[in-house]
CSV table of C-alpha atoms in Angstrom, one decimal:
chain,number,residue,atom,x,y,z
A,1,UNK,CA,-1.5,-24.9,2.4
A,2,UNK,CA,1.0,-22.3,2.4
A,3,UNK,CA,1.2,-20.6,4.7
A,4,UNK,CA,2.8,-17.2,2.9
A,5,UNK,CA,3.2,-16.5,-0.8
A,6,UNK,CA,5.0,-13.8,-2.4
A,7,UNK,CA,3.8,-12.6,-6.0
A,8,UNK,CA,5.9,-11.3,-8.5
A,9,UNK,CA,6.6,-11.1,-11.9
A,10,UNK,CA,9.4,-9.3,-13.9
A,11,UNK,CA,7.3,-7.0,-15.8
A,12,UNK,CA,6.5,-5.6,-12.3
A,13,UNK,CA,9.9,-3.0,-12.8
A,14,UNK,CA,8.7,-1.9,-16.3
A,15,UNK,CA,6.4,0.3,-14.6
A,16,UNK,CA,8.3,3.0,-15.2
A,17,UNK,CA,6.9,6.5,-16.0
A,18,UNK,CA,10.4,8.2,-16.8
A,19,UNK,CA,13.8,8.0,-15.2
A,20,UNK,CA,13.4,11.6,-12.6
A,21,UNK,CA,9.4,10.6,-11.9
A,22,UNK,CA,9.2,9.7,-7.4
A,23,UNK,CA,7.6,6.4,-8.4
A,24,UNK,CA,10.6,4.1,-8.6
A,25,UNK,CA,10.1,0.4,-8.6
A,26,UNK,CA,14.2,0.0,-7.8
A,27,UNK,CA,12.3,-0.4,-4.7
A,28,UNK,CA,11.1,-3.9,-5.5
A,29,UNK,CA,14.6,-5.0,-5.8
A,30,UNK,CA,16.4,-3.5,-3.2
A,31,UNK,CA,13.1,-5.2,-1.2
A,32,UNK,CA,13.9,-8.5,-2.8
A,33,UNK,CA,17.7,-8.2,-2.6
A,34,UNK,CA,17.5,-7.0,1.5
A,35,UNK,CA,15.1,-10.0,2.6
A,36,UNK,CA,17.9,-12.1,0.2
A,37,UNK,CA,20.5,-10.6,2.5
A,38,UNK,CA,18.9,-11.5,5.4
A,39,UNK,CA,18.1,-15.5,4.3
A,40,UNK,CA,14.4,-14.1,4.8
A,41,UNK,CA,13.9,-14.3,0.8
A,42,UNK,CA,10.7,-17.3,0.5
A,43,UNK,CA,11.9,-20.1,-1.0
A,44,UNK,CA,10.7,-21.4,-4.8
A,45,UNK,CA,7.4,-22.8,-3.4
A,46,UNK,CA,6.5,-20.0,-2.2
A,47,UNK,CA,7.3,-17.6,-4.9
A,48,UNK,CA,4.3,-17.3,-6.8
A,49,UNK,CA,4.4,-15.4,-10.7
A,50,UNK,CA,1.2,-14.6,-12.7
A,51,UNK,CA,-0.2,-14.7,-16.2
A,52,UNK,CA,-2.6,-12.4,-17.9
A,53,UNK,CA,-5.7,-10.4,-16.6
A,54,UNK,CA,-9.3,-12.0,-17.5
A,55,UNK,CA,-10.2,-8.3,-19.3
A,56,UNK,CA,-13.8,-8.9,-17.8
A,57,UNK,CA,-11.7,-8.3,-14.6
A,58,UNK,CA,-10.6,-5.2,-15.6
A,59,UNK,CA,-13.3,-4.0,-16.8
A,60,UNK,CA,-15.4,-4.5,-13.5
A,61,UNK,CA,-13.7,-1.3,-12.2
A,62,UNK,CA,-12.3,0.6,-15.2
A,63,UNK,CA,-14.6,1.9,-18.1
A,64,UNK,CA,-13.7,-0.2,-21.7
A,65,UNK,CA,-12.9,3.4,-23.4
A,66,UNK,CA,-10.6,4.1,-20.5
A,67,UNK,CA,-8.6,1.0,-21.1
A,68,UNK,CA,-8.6,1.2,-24.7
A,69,UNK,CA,-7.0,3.9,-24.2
A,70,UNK,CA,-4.4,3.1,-21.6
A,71,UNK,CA,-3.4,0.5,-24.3
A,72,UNK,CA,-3.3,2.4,-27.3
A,73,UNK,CA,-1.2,5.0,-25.2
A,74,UNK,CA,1.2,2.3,-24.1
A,75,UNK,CA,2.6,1.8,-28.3
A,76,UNK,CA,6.0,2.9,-28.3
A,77,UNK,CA,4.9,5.7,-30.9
A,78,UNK,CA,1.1,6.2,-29.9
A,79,UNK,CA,-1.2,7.6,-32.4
A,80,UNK,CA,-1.2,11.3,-32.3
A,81,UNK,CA,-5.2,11.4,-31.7
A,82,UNK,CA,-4.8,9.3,-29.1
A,83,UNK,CA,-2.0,11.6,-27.3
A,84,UNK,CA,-4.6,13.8,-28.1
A,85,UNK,CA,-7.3,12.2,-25.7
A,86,UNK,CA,-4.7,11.4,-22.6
A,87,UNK,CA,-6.0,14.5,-21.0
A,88,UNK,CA,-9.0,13.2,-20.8
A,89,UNK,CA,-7.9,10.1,-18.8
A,90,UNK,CA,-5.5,11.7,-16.8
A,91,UNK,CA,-2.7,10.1,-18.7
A,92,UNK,CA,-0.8,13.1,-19.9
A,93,UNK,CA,-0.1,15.1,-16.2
A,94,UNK,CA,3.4,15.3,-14.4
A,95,UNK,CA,1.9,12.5,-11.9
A,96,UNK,CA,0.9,10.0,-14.3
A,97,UNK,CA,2.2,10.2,-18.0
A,98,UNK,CA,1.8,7.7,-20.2
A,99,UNK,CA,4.6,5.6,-21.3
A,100,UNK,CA,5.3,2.3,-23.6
A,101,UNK,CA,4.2,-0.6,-22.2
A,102,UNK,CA,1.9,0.6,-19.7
A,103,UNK,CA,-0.8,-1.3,-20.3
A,104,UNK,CA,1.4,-4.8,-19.8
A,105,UNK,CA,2.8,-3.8,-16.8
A,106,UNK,CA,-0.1,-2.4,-14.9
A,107,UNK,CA,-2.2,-5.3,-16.1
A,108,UNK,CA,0.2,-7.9,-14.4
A,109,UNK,CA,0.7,-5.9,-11.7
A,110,UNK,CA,-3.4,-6.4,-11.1
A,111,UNK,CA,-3.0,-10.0,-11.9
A,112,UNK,CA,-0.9,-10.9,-9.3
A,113,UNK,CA,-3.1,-8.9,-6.5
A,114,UNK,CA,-6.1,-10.6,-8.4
A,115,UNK,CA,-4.1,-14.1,-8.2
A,116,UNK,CA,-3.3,-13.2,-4.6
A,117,UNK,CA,-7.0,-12.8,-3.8
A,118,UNK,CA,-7.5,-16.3,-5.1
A,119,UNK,CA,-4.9,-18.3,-3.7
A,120,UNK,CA,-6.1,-17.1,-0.6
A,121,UNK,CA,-9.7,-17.5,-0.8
A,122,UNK,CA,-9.3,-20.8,-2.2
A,123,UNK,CA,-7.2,-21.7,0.9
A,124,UNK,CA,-4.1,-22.5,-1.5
A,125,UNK,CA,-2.3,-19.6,1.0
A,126,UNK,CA,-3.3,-18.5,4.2
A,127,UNK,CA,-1.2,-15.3,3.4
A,128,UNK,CA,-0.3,-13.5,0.2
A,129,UNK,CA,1.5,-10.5,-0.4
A,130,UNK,CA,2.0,-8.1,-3.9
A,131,UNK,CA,4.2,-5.5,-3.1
A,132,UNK,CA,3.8,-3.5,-6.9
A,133,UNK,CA,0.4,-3.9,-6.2
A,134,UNK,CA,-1.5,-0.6,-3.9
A,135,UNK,CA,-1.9,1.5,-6.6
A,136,UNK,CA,-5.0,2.9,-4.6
A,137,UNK,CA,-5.6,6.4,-6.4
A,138,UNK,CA,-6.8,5.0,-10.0
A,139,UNK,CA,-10.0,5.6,-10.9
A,140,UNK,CA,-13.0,4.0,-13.1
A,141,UNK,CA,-12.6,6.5,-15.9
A,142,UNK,CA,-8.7,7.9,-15.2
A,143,UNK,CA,-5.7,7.6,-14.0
A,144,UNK,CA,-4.4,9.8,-10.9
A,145,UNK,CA,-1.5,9.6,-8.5
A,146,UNK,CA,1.1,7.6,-10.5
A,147,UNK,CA,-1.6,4.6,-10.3
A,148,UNK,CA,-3.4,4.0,-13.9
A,149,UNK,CA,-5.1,0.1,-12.9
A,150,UNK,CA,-6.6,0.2,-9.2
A,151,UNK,CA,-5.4,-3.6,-9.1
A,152,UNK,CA,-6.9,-3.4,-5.2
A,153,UNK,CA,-10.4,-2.4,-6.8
A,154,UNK,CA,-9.9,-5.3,-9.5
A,155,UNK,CA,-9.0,-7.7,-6.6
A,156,UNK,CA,-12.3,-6.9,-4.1
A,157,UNK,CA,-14.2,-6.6,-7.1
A,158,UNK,CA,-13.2,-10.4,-8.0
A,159,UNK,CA,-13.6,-11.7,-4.4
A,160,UNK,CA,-17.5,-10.3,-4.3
A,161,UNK,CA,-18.3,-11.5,-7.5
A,162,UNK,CA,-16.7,-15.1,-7.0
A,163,UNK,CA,-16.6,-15.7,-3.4
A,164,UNK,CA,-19.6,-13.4,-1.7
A,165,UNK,CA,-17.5,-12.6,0.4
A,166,UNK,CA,-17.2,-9.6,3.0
A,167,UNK,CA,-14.1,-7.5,2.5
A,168,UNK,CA,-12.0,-5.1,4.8
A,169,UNK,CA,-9.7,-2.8,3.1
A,170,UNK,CA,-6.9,-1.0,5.2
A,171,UNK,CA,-4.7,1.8,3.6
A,172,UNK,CA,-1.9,2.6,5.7
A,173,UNK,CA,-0.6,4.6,2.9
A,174,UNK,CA,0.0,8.6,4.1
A,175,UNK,CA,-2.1,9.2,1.2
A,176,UNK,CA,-6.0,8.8,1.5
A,177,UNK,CA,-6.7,5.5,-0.7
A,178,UNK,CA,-9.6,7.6,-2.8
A,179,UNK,CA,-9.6,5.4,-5.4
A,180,UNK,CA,-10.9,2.2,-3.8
A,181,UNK,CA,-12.8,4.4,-1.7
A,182,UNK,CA,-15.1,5.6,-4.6
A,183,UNK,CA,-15.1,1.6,-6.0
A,184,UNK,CA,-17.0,0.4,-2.7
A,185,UNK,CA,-18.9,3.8,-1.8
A,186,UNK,CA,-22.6,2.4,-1.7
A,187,UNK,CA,-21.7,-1.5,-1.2
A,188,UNK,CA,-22.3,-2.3,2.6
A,189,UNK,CA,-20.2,-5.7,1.6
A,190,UNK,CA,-17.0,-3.7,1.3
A,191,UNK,CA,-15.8,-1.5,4.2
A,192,UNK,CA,-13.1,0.4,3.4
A,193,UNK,CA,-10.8,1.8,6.6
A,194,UNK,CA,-8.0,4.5,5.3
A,195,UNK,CA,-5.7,6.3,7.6
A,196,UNK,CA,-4.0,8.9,6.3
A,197,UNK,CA,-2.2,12.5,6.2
A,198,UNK,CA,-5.0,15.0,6.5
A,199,UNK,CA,-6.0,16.2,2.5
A,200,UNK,CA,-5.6,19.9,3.6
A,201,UNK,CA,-2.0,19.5,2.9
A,202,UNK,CA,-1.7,16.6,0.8
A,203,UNK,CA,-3.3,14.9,-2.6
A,204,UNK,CA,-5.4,13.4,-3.6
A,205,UNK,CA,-7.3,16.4,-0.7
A,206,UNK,CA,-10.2,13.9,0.1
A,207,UNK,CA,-10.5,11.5,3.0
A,208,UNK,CA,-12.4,13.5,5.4
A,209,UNK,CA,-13.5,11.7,8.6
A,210,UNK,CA,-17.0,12.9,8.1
A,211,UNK,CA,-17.4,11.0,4.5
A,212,UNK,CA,-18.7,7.6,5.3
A,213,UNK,CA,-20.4,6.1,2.2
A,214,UNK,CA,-23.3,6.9,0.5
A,215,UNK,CA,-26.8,4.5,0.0
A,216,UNK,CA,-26.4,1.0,1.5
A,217,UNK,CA,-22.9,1.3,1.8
A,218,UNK,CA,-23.3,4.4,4.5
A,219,UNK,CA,-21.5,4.0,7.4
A,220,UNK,CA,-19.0,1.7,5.4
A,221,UNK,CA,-16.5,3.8,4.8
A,222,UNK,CA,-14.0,4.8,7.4
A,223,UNK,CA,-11.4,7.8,7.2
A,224,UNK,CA,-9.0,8.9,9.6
A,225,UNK,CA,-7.0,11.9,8.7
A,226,UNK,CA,-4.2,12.8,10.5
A,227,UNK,CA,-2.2,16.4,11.3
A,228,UNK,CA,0.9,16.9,9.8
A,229,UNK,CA,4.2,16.5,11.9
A,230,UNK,CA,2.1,13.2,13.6
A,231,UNK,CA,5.0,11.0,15.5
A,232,UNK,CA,4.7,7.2,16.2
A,233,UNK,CA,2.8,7.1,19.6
A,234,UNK,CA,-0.2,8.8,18.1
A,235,UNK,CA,-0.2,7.3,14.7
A,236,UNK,CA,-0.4,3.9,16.0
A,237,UNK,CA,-2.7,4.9,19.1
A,238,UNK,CA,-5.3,6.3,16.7
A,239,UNK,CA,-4.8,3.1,13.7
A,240,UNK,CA,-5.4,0.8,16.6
A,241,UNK,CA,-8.2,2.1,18.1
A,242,UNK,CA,-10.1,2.8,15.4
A,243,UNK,CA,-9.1,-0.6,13.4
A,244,UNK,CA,-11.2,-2.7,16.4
A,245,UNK,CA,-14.3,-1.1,15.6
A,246,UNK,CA,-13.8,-1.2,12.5
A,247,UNK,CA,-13.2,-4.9,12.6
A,248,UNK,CA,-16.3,-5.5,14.6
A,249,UNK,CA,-18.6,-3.8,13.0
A,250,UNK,CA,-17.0,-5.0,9.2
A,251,UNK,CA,-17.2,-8.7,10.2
A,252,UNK,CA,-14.9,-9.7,6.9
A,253,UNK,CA,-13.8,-12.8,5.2
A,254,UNK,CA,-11.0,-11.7,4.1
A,255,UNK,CA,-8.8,-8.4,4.9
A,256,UNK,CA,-6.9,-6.2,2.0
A,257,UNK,CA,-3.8,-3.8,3.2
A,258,UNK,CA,-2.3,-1.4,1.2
A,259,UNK,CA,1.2,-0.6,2.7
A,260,UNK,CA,2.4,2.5,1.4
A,261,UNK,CA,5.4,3.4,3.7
A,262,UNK,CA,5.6,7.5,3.0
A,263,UNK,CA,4.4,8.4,6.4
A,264,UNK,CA,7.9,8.0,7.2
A,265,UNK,CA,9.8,11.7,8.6
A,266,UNK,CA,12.6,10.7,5.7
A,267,UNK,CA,9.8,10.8,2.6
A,268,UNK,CA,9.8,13.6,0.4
A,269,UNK,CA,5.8,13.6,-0.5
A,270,UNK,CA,4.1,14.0,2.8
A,271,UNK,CA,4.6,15.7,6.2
A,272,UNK,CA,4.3,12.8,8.9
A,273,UNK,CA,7.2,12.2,11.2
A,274,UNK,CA,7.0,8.7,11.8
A,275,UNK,CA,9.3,6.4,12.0
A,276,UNK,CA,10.0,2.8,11.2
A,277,UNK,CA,8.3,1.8,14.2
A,278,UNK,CA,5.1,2.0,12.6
A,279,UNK,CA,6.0,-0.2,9.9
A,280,UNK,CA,7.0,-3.0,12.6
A,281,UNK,CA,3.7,-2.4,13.9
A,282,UNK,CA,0.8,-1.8,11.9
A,283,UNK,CA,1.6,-5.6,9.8
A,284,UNK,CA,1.5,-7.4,13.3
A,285,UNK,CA,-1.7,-5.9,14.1
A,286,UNK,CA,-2.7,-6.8,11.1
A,287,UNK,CA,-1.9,-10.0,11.1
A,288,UNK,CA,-3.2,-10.6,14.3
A,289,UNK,CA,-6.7,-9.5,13.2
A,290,UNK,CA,-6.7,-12.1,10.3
A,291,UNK,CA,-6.4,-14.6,12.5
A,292,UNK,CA,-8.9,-13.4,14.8
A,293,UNK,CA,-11.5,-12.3,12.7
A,294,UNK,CA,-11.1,-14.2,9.2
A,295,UNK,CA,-9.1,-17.8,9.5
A,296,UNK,CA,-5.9,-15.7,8.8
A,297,UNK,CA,-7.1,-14.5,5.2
A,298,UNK,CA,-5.0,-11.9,4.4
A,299,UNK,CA,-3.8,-9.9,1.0
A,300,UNK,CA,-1.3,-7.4,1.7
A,301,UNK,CA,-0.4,-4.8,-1.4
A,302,UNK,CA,2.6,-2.4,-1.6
A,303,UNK,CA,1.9,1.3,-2.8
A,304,UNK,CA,3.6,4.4,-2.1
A,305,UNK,CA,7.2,5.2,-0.6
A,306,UNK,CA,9.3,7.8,-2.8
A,307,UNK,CA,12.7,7.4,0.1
A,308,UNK,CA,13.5,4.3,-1.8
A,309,UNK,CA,16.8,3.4,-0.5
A,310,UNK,CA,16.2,4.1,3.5
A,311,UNK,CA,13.0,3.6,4.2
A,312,UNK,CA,10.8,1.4,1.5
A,313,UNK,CA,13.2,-2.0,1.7
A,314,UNK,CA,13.0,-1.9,5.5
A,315,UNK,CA,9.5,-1.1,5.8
A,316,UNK,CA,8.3,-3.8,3.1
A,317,UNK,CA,10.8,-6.2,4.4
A,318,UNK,CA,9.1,-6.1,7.8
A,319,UNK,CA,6.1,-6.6,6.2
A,320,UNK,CA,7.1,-10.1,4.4
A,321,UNK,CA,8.3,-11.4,7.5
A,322,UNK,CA,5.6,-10.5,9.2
A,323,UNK,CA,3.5,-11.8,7.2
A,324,UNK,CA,5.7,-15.4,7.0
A,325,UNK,CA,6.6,-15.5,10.5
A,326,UNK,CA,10.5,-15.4,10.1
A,327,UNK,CA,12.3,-15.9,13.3
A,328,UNK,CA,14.3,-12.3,12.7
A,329,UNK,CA,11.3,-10.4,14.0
A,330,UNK,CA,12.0,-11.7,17.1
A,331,UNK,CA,15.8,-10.9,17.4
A,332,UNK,CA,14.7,-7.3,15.7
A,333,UNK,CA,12.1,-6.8,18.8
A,334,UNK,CA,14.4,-7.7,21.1
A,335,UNK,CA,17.4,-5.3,19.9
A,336,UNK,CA,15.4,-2.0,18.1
A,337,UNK,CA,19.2,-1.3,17.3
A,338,UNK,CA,19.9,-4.9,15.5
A,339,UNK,CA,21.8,-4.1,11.9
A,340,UNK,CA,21.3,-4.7,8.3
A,341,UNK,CA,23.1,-6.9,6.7
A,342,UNK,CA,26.2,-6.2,6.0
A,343,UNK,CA,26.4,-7.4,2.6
A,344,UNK,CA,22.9,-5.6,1.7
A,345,UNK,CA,25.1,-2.5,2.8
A,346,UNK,CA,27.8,-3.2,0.9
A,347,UNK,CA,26.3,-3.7,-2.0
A,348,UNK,CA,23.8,-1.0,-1.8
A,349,UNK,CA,25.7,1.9,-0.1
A,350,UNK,CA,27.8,3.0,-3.2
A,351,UNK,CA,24.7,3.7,-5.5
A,352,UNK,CA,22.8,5.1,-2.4
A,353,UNK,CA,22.4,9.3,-2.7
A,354,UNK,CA,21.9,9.4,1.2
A,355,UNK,CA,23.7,7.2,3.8
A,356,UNK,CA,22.3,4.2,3.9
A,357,UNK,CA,20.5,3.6,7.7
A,358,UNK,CA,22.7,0.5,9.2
A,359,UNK,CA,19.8,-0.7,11.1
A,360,UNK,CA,16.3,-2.6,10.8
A,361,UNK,CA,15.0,0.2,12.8
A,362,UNK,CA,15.8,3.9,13.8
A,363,UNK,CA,16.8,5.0,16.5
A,364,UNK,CA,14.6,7.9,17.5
A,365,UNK,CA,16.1,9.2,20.2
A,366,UNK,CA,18.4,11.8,18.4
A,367,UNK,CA,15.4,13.1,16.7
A,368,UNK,CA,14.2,16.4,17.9
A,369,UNK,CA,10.3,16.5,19.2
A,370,UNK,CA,7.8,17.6,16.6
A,371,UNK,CA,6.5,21.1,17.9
A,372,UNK,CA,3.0,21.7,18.9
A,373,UNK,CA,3.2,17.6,19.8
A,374,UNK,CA,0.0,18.1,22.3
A,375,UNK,CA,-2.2,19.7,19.7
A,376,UNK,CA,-1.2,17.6,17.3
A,377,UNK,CA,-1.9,14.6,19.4
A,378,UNK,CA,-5.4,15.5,20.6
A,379,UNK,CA,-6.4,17.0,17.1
A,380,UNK,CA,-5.4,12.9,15.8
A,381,UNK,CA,-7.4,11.7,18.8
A,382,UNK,CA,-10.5,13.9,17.9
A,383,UNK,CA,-10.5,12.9,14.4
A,384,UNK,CA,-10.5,8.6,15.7
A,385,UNK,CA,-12.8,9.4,18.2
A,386,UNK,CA,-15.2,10.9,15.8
A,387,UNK,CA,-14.5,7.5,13.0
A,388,UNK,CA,-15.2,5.2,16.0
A,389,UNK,CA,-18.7,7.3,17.0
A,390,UNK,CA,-19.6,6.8,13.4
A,391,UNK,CA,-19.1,2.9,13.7
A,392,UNK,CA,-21.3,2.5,16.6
């Protein structure tokens, strides 16, 4: 068995809506070229690439005239009544335009999270990870939020029908994961757990702590919204807290984490000032809870980060080692100021429109306190208070 594997495919970077859009998957490279850096790249064995979707798959979670559509929209000269009817599956907005070869490269991207799901329930992998996977806001009949497959959906929806087996999914993403949400909403075999920045302020606006499922699946969904301008300490206080109950009362076979890294202060989309710290965190306690409550299944998905020079290759870097155990974790733990490598720097630094950080994590000492910390901090430990009540 092994005991980490690392999906990927090369059609993963042709999911690409246009050269200026946030979602950028230069990301997965400078990912794959920092771990290289840092001899924490997996080795061939453990690299694991994908072939096609089973369609039935897809068509589990996404309506057949939604993905007939998505592929006739993804021709490099679509048919002009088809252009016609992207509206109508949210294909044609500034989020989420359609573009050639859409179809291809979301549909591998769901592969691999699908093929993930597998390796791991069939004990092939104790761990697997599909960083252009997370693309948590696609829905049944559209697409939303730069996301047109919900390859996470696709992937639960695989394990229940295949495996009967109980699922926890975790979205660490900033933004609420509403798409897999809505997949799960009456199932009580699927809990989903989502923390995220409050939908006041931020799309998709859903995520509410007080929506918790509807039918036999009430009480199986989890939110837990958080204020703007939320720092570390209270982030990972409240994701902690909250992620034991949920974990007790879930009892899964397997656990799914989406690991969008925009609740960082540096992205551009949301309004959390966190810092790496959480993204050393949240995979160990993760981890940890695989191995406690599920034999160490674990599936862990990428999603969103729009900072993709400083904060997405550190962030999802952390997560692989995590996730494989590499011995740099420990040297990084023990010296919060340890560098990058230097060559990654090198390399990287010229084509970089910010400087570059020059270490695994930041230093937040320098960085001025977040006003209104104390009423930000109690608000955050109403709202997990409240999730946890509903869990009991």
């Amino acid at each position: 068995m092994q005991d980490a594997v690392y999906m990927f495919h090369p059609n993963f970077l042709n999911y690409v809506f246009d050269k200026d859009h946030p979602f950028d998957q230069h990301r997965i490279t400078l990912t794959r070229d920092l771990l290289r850096s840092a001899n924490a790249f997996p080795n061939k064995s453990a690299i694991v690439s994908v072939s096609r979707l089973d369609e039935a798959l897809l068509h589990a979670v996404h309506v057949p005239e939604y993905v007939e559509s998505v592929k006739a929209l993804s021709a490099l000269r679509p048919d002009g009544r088809k252009i016609g009817e992207a509206q109508k599956y949210g294909l044609d907005t500034e989020d989420t335009p359609f573009f050639p070869g859409m179809h291809q490269s979301a549909e591998i991207i769901a592969a691999a999270t699908v093929g993930a799901a597998k390796l791991v329930m069939d004990g092939d992998a104790r761990h697997a990870v599909n960083l252009a996977g997370g693309l948590h806001h696609a829905m049944p009949q559209r697409g939303s939020g730069f996301c047109v497959y919900n390859d996470a959906s696709i992937a639960i929806s695989f394990i229940r029908k295949e495996y009967g087996a109980r699922v926890l999914y975790v979205d660490t993403d900033v933004h609420h994961g509403d798409g897999v949400e809505m997949s799960f909403y009456s199932d009580p075999n699927v809990y989903t757990y989502s923390i995220h920045e409050t939908g006041k302020y931020l799309f998709p606006g859903t995520g509410l702590v007080e929506q918790r499922g509807e039918g036999e699946g009430f009480g199986c969904t989890v939110n837990l919204p958080m204020e703007p301008y939320t720092e570390d300490a209270s982030w990972l206080e409240c994701f902690g807290n909250v992620l034991d109950d949920v974990l007790h009362k879930a009892k899964p076979d397997i656990i799914i984490s989406q690991h969008g890294c925009d609740a960082h202060a540096l992205d551009p989309l949301a309004h959390v000032h966190c810092s790496m710290d959480i993204y050393r965190r949240m995979p160990k306690m993760l981890h940890e809870a695989a191995h406690t409550h599920c034999n160490g299944r674990w599936v862990a998905l990428g999603g969103g980060g729009y900072d993709i020079w400083r904060v997405v290759p550190r962030a999802w870097a952390l997560l692989w080692m995590e996730m494989s155990g590499h011995p740099l974790l420990q040297k990084i733990d023990a010296d919060p100021r340890l560098r990058l490598p230097e060559e990654w720097l090198a390399r990287w630094g010229p084509e970089s429109p910010e400087d570059l950080p020059e270490t695994w994590l930041d230093d937040t000492s320098e960085w001025a306190p977040m006003p209104r910390r104390a009423e930000i901090e109690a608000a955050n430990r109403r709202s997990a208070e409240l999730a946890s009540m509903y869990l009991r």
